XYZ file of C-alpha atoms in Angstrom:
521
model
C 0.012 -0.028 0.039
C 1.032 3.620 -0.575
C 1.033 4.506 3.139
C 1.079 8.034 4.663
C 3.667 10.597 5.421
C 6.087 9.226 8.055
C 5.819 11.464 11.214
C 8.079 9.158 13.249
C 5.507 9.029 16.056
C 4.004 5.837 17.619
C 2.017 3.396 15.560
C -0.878 1.082 16.410
C -1.859 -2.274 14.963
C -5.129 -4.182 14.628
C -5.366 -7.781 13.643
C -8.708 -9.047 12.342
C -9.232 -12.858 12.059
C -12.319 -12.910 9.699
C -14.413 -15.616 7.842
C -12.522 -14.885 4.716
C -9.153 -13.561 5.493
C -6.724 -12.697 8.325
C -5.619 -9.150 8.176
C -3.194 -6.886 9.801
C -2.932 -3.095 9.510
C -0.642 -0.664 11.125
C -1.974 2.840 11.681
C -0.892 6.192 12.807
C -2.506 7.327 16.000
C -5.014 9.318 14.005
C -6.073 6.199 12.072
C -4.254 6.455 8.783
C -3.048 3.207 7.508
C 0.685 2.826 7.032
C 1.038 -0.860 6.075
C -1.491 -3.711 5.514
C -1.369 -7.379 4.648
C -3.908 -10.056 4.457
C -3.988 -13.853 3.703
C -6.935 -16.060 3.300
C -8.258 -17.603 6.533
C -7.065 -21.306 6.606
C -10.422 -23.160 6.773
C -10.981 -26.970 6.684
C -14.316 -27.371 4.951
C -16.203 -30.592 5.377
C -19.499 -29.681 3.553
C -21.933 -26.942 3.121
C -21.586 -24.537 6.074
C -19.557 -27.166 8.008
C -15.928 -26.269 8.669
C -13.031 -26.037 11.157
C -10.126 -23.729 11.829
C -6.752 -25.247 12.597
C -5.578 -23.165 15.611
C -1.991 -23.513 14.665
C -2.511 -22.571 11.150
C -4.474 -19.403 12.259
C -1.456 -18.554 14.390
C 0.922 -19.118 11.491
C -1.278 -17.014 9.131
C -1.250 -14.303 11.551
C 2.426 -14.472 12.094
C 2.773 -14.139 8.213
C 0.651 -11.003 7.869
C 2.419 -9.401 10.846
C 5.754 -10.114 9.350
C 4.693 -8.351 6.062
C 3.513 -5.201 7.895
C 6.321 -5.029 10.463
C 8.777 -5.289 7.493
C 6.906 -2.409 5.624
C 6.976 0.166 8.489
C 10.053 2.318 9.332
C 11.128 0.708 12.698
C 8.810 -2.012 14.007
C 9.686 -0.954 17.475
C 7.330 2.157 16.741
C 4.244 -0.155 16.887
C 3.330 0.523 20.448
C 0.228 -1.438 20.939
C -1.739 -4.101 19.170
C -5.046 -5.881 19.736
C -7.029 -8.527 17.902
C -10.526 -8.940 16.742
C -12.226 -11.877 15.281
C -15.380 -13.762 14.377
C -17.384 -14.907 17.415
C -18.830 -18.375 18.450
C -15.665 -20.165 17.574
C -13.287 -21.271 20.258
C -9.819 -22.983 20.566
C -9.599 -25.604 23.454
C -6.121 -25.744 24.947
C -4.434 -28.097 27.267
C -2.314 -27.228 30.426
C 0.754 -26.530 28.166
C -1.160 -24.146 25.964
C -1.524 -26.553 23.019
C -4.702 -26.851 21.094
C -6.344 -30.229 21.598
C -9.101 -29.952 18.863
C -9.750 -27.732 15.784
C -12.002 -24.670 16.428
C -15.405 -25.263 14.839
C -16.153 -22.404 12.675
C -18.694 -19.854 13.838
C -21.274 -20.585 11.284
C -21.153 -24.179 11.533
C -24.598 -25.826 12.654
C -23.521 -29.390 13.208
C -24.181 -28.509 16.832
C -28.151 -28.410 16.196
C -28.737 -31.637 18.139
C -26.757 -30.427 21.156
C -28.772 -27.010 21.148
C -31.993 -28.847 20.805
C -31.353 -31.017 23.675
C -30.382 -28.089 25.782
C -33.525 -26.192 24.774
C -35.835 -29.223 25.701
C -34.490 -29.284 29.358
C -34.062 -25.568 30.275
C -36.228 -22.609 30.764
C -35.717 -20.498 27.494
C -37.322 -17.450 28.971
C -35.058 -17.527 31.920
C -32.035 -18.023 29.729
C -32.892 -15.067 27.680
C -33.337 -13.041 30.889
C -29.845 -13.864 31.914
C -27.864 -14.053 28.649
C -30.006 -11.548 26.653
C -29.715 -14.113 23.819
C -32.099 -16.601 22.189
C -30.749 -20.113 21.888
C -29.102 -20.729 18.739
C -26.798 -23.747 17.644
C -23.821 -21.389 16.633
C -23.177 -20.356 20.171
C -19.803 -21.709 21.413
C -21.360 -23.546 24.429
C -22.818 -25.948 21.962
C -19.647 -26.476 20.127
C -18.146 -27.441 23.407
C -21.029 -30.011 23.796
C -20.465 -31.457 20.396
C -16.685 -31.886 20.994
C -17.616 -33.577 24.304
C -19.853 -35.998 22.559
C -17.668 -36.636 19.445
C -14.107 -36.057 20.757
C -14.309 -36.778 24.524
C -10.531 -37.205 25.029
C -9.968 -33.681 23.623
C -12.781 -32.314 25.695
C -11.283 -33.808 28.908
C -7.811 -32.504 28.043
C -9.080 -28.955 27.574
C -8.401 -26.793 30.613
C -9.138 -23.387 28.792
C -11.382 -22.475 25.902
C -10.367 -19.301 24.069
C -12.276 -17.262 21.416
C -10.316 -16.924 18.154
C -9.128 -13.371 18.778
C -8.129 -14.400 22.450
C -6.155 -17.374 21.169
C -4.070 -15.118 19.004
C -3.582 -12.561 21.738
C -2.590 -15.395 24.102
C 0.076 -16.612 21.540
C 1.328 -13.004 21.304
C 1.475 -12.149 24.965
C 1.219 -15.577 26.895
C -1.745 -14.213 28.826
C -5.269 -15.634 28.535
C -8.281 -13.356 28.771
C -11.467 -12.499 26.850
C -13.840 -9.423 26.614
C -17.561 -9.173 27.095
C -18.417 -8.776 23.291
C -16.841 -12.148 22.452
C -17.948 -13.644 25.849
C -21.557 -12.813 24.793
C -21.304 -15.155 21.913
C -20.902 -18.296 24.106
C -24.356 -18.266 25.747
C -22.563 -18.147 29.062
C -22.407 -14.243 29.782
C -24.701 -12.689 32.211
C -25.782 -9.552 30.365
C -26.477 -7.762 33.551
C -23.409 -8.561 35.736
C -21.113 -8.654 32.671
C -19.473 -11.777 34.145
C -19.654 -15.491 33.579
C -23.058 -16.794 34.657
C -23.002 -19.801 37.046
C -26.583 -20.384 36.376
C -26.110 -20.774 32.763
C -23.010 -22.794 33.024
C -24.778 -25.234 35.175
C -27.745 -25.417 32.848
C -25.424 -25.982 29.916
C -23.012 -28.263 31.673
C -19.968 -26.009 31.295
C -17.062 -25.813 33.838
C -16.603 -22.178 34.386
C -12.991 -22.690 35.359
C -12.290 -23.332 31.784
C -13.451 -19.852 30.689
C -10.947 -17.198 30.315
C -11.220 -14.114 32.743
C -13.326 -11.259 31.238
C -11.417 -8.060 30.973
C -12.405 -4.561 29.449
C -11.342 -4.239 25.844
C -8.128 -2.181 25.747
C -6.733 -3.830 28.990
C -3.019 -4.483 28.653
C -2.294 -8.287 28.673
C 1.483 -7.521 28.651
C 4.232 -7.055 26.180
C 4.822 -9.491 23.139
C 6.819 -12.468 24.197
C 10.352 -13.056 22.698
C 9.100 -16.143 20.819
C 6.214 -14.119 19.358
C 8.446 -11.198 18.456
C 10.704 -13.495 16.439
C 7.681 -15.131 14.723
C 6.007 -11.816 13.782
C 8.646 -9.085 13.585
C 6.992 -7.075 16.416
C 9.221 -5.604 19.093
C 9.061 -7.069 22.521
C 8.120 -3.630 23.758
C 4.857 -3.777 21.951
C 1.881 -4.107 24.301
C -0.924 -6.711 23.589
C -4.376 -5.453 24.494
C -7.695 -7.106 24.950
C -9.749 -6.910 21.816
C -13.251 -7.751 20.866
C -15.843 -9.017 18.353
C -15.329 -7.937 14.744
C -18.541 -5.933 13.937
C -18.317 -4.274 17.512
C -14.738 -3.114 16.986
C -15.724 -1.674 13.729
C -18.691 0.200 15.360
C -16.362 1.633 18.041
C -14.102 3.019 15.343
C -16.799 4.904 13.476
C -18.430 6.121 16.642
C -21.535 4.228 16.182
C -22.296 3.977 19.865
C -23.328 7.640 19.801
C -27.123 8.219 20.648
C -29.284 8.047 17.592
C -26.516 6.450 15.315
C -27.038 3.102 13.475
C -24.212 1.205 12.121
C -24.843 -0.693 8.805
C -21.995 -3.182 8.186
C -22.404 -4.195 4.515
C -20.714 -7.330 3.200
C -21.622 -10.879 2.269
C -23.799 -10.867 5.304
C -25.089 -7.480 6.735
C -24.989 -6.478 10.462
C -27.101 -3.640 11.838
C -26.081 -2.360 15.220
C -27.728 0.297 17.372
C -26.565 1.372 20.952
C -28.677 0.712 23.907
C -29.201 2.383 27.183
C -30.337 -0.759 29.002
C -30.473 -4.569 28.255
C -33.422 -5.934 26.351
C -35.290 -8.354 28.825
C -38.366 -9.304 26.687
C -37.593 -12.889 25.279
C -39.738 -12.197 22.277
C -37.009 -10.064 20.810
C -34.640 -13.035 20.801
C -37.222 -15.275 19.128
C -37.612 -12.565 16.512
C -33.997 -12.566 15.645
C -32.454 -9.755 17.547
C -29.301 -10.152 19.603
C -27.560 -7.924 22.145
C -24.228 -7.626 23.775
C -21.890 -5.179 25.334
C -18.419 -3.832 24.718
C -16.709 -2.711 27.895
C -14.099 -0.051 26.589
C -13.425 2.104 29.613
C -17.222 1.802 30.184
C -20.051 -0.501 29.118
C -21.336 0.204 25.692
C -24.459 -1.940 25.144
C -26.007 -2.690 21.669
C -28.574 -4.652 19.894
C -27.775 -6.244 16.596
C -29.655 -7.913 13.806
C -28.370 -9.707 10.558
C -29.195 -9.914 7.052
C -27.747 -13.288 6.278
C -27.488 -12.928 2.533
C -26.986 -9.328 1.764
C -23.961 -9.091 -0.581
C -24.561 -12.964 -1.079
C -27.819 -11.931 -2.816
C -25.899 -9.797 -5.159
C -23.474 -12.534 -5.820
C -26.299 -15.037 -6.346
C -28.026 -12.744 -9.015
C -24.512 -12.149 -10.709
C -24.008 -16.001 -10.942
C -27.517 -16.207 -12.586
C -26.869 -13.428 -14.950
C -23.308 -14.849 -15.738
C -20.129 -13.728 -13.888
C -18.757 -12.457 -17.096
C -21.283 -9.676 -16.922
C -19.452 -6.715 -15.158
C -21.042 -5.666 -11.883
C -20.970 -2.154 -12.987
C -23.162 -3.019 -16.144
C -25.821 -4.553 -13.809
C -25.728 -1.402 -11.660
C -25.966 0.782 -14.693
C -29.068 -1.165 -15.925
C -30.579 -0.823 -12.566
C -29.971 3.000 -12.394
C -32.064 3.278 -15.623
C -35.062 1.787 -13.763
C -37.313 3.971 -11.775
C -37.758 3.589 -7.987
C -40.225 0.775 -7.262
C -38.862 -1.329 -10.150
C -42.023 -1.260 -12.111
C -43.920 -3.067 -9.385
C -41.506 -5.930 -8.909
C -40.497 -6.659 -5.227
C -37.720 -8.974 -3.987
C -37.743 -10.483 -0.572
C -34.047 -11.323 0.241
C -34.408 -14.340 2.564
C -32.162 -16.579 0.437
C -30.482 -18.069 3.579
C -33.026 -17.458 6.203
C -35.643 -15.090 7.403
C -34.356 -11.791 9.178
C -35.533 -10.012 12.190
C -38.293 -9.723 13.158
C -39.112 -12.833 11.106
C -36.046 -15.036 11.993
C -37.211 -18.347 10.587
C -34.542 -20.526 8.920
C -37.344 -22.009 6.770
C -38.058 -18.571 5.069
C -37.231 -18.340 1.289
C -36.497 -15.676 -1.106
C -39.221 -14.273 -3.263
C -39.745 -12.172 -6.386
C -43.328 -10.603 -6.758
C -44.880 -8.769 -9.563
C -42.990 -10.223 -12.433
C -44.042 -9.644 -16.045
C -42.650 -10.744 -19.384
C -41.536 -7.214 -20.177
C -39.274 -7.106 -17.135
C -35.586 -7.348 -17.827
C -32.474 -7.838 -15.919
C -32.061 -4.262 -14.801
C -35.514 -4.375 -13.253
C -34.779 -7.512 -11.317
C -31.490 -6.289 -10.043
C -32.882 -2.882 -8.952
C -35.684 -4.795 -7.166
C -33.170 -7.040 -5.388
C -31.212 -3.904 -4.166
C -34.554 -2.278 -3.004
C -35.432 -5.485 -1.227
C -32.309 -5.498 0.801
C -32.912 -1.988 1.944
C -36.462 -2.536 2.787
C -35.754 -5.605 4.738
C -33.122 -3.668 6.936
C -35.667 -0.861 7.453
C -38.136 -3.515 8.752
C -35.623 -4.668 11.311
C -34.934 -1.155 12.572
C -38.473 0.098 12.436
C -39.714 -2.708 14.602
C -37.407 -1.830 17.356
C -38.373 1.751 17.208
C -42.070 0.840 17.181
C -41.608 -0.800 20.517
C -39.398 1.874 21.917
C -36.714 -0.724 22.666
C -33.761 1.207 21.083
C -33.297 4.923 20.745
C -34.719 6.500 17.529
C -32.370 6.401 14.700
C -31.395 9.756 13.408
C -28.550 8.869 11.196
C -26.917 5.758 9.456
C -23.143 5.093 9.208
C -22.465 2.475 6.574
C -19.304 0.613 6.419
C -17.957 -2.391 4.420
C -17.153 -3.541 0.905
C -20.739 -3.304 -0.436
C -20.835 0.513 0.267
C -18.869 0.703 -3.102
C -22.179 0.014 -4.721
C -23.317 3.601 -5.053
C -26.770 2.686 -6.256
C -27.362 0.426 -3.211
C -26.339 2.970 -0.587
C -28.401 5.654 -2.312
C -31.389 3.366 -2.216
C -30.848 2.833 1.413
C -30.783 6.576 2.119
C -33.985 6.738 0.249
C -35.729 3.797 1.906
C -34.509 4.829 5.355
C -35.547 8.394 4.809
C -32.450 9.641 6.774
C -29.020 10.832 5.885
C -26.534 7.902 5.183
C -22.840 8.458 5.980
C -20.551 6.151 4.042
C -17.167 5.782 5.862
C -14.587 5.591 3.201
C -12.064 3.735 5.560
C -12.390 0.076 4.128
C -11.054 -1.758 7.225
C -12.721 -0.237 10.316
C -12.580 -3.513 12.149
C -8.852 -3.567 12.184
C -8.807 0.177 12.968
C -11.149 -0.444 16.128
C -8.727 -3.160 17.180
C -5.840 -0.924 16.853
C -7.416 1.762 18.999
C -7.789 -0.849 21.598
C -4.150 -1.733 21.289
C -3.346 1.918 21.568
C -5.313 2.170 24.699
C -3.552 -0.815 26.239
C -0.195 0.762 25.394
C -1.084 4.101 26.956
C -0.932 5.870 23.642
C -4.575 7.151 24.329
C -5.604 8.229 27.737
C -8.970 6.685 27.048
C -10.944 5.114 24.332
C -13.129 8.212 23.626
C -10.162 10.431 22.921
C -8.694 7.693 20.674
C -11.782 7.481 18.604
C -12.321 11.204 18.616
C -8.881 11.746 17.132
C -9.339 9.346 14.095
C -9.312 11.126 10.683
C -11.946 9.194 8.959
C -13.041 10.370 5.517
C -16.781 9.946 4.581
C -19.452 10.979 2.206
C -23.103 11.742 3.011
C -26.020 10.834 0.999
C -29.326 12.552 1.489
C -32.578 10.840 0.688
C -34.359 12.066 -2.455
C -38.030 13.266 -1.609
C -39.745 11.660 -4.677
C -37.968 8.272 -4.223
C -38.491 8.379 -0.530
C -42.215 8.787 -1.014
C -42.349 5.891 -3.483
C -40.463 3.640 -1.012
C -42.621 4.825 1.857
C -45.834 3.520 0.023
C -44.102 0.193 -0.946
C -42.811 -0.353 2.685
C -46.222 0.509 4.345
C -48.597 -1.064 1.939
C -46.582 -4.128 0.779
C -43.385 -4.903 2.599
C -44.561 -4.795 6.126
C -47.018 -7.710 5.543
C -45.085 -9.635 2.817
C -43.490 -12.274 5.260
C -47.021 -13.066 6.508
C -48.397 -13.418 3.068
C -45.693 -15.693 1.450
C -44.237 -17.623 4.260
C -47.187 -20.042 4.690
C -46.923 -20.742 0.953
C -43.129 -21.460 1.182
C -43.902 -23.994 3.926
C -46.581 -25.735 1.996
C -44.528 -25.707 -1.264
C -41.519 -27.327 0.597
C -43.898 -30.077 1.865
C -45.502 -30.598 -1.375
C -42.208 -30.932 -3.146
C -40.574 -33.229 -0.669
C -43.353 -34.814 1.523
C -42.109 -35.533 5.040
C -39.097 -33.218 4.798
C -38.378 -29.782 6.244
C -36.042 -28.327 3.738
C -33.598 -25.890 5.378
C -35.511 -26.114 8.714
C -34.153 -25.586 12.078
């Protein structure tokens, strides 16, 4: 990368262990990238949505990207602090010598469904939500533990500590084991009120709490990089390793999305919507509807509610595959831009993977409505983009209608899909609010770097570190005419579309494959 002018001051580094890549970026203290490197996340795939991570391969890949960035900066000893962020729900079990005893089951892997179903049958689900603030879901790492206990009992017995992926890398860097509340909240074992491990949940889910790493505030110093890690990564032994956090949450921190009235829209293959909360949500109905919540403790607790569109960018890639990947993405966008708002009466429901909040049913299916022989590719593609925006608005409006979250006044969008200018403009029009697109492509790494800087004492506190970031952005205002069109579509059609088509999907699945529940929970 081209880098920035070298001022000779301290630098901070963030490492992001994501689904697709392991990335390290070195920043100046005002957030400008100096050096970056990425490698594909080493993943052992066993079938559709079934995969493991080799913990040693994750560490070796992290070392490789860190060697690249430390070699690219003028003096690796200037990197004062580092912190790691990662996917959630995936844990590395280690023995007394700190060695992995089993692969980490990938966060999205649902082989754990039987373990979750057995747990759900024996515990009080409403009480579980009251403590954890989460609805039961097979992806939570407590159920991955149960799967390993059943299928690899020797490894389970040998495990004395289970570390989230970011925590595993921080442990290898510093020799100190710890986690943070945002990652702990993806285990199904965190008490959302006390912000510590729950003895009640651990007993109900048959987990030994002594095998859980201590929860520390994000940005807490774990210690300096060990000599061995320094040799493996190129980092200086004087570099301080800090406690990190969950990936989307670190991104939210970097762009100031915990401010009142701000919504973060993280747009990628899947899409995460995050809104800050004043108090925990206690009504279990929200968990059943597909909303999750958590907390990032960075100097102080920062609570949030989050919902996911499981196939956002994935819907675009699905359409491109049908159109032929030889068709440039820009051509599809240009064709869609020539179509007026409302797509000539065509509507797309983007439930290609599962239903989304407030209709979180894994048996939901995608739908095109209003098709006519005169409708061409541009109409269908614009309808798809509009459907993605309408679906996210439904998530947010449902919370606002119940006064669960503060009213959203502005939206900050991050992620690779913000490069689709038509999609982000449609979102501004559908939301009826200004939409600020953050130009910094890797805000997740940046958020982790701020935590590393806090751990090293580069920043006196998290707020001053975030306030000093020089982020570039562009703001899109809603167009009044298009906004009015989308408002009619949303109120007259989209709010009721799930109730209208979902029963037909259920009946169709049964008629096509009697006795089966295709894609069911």
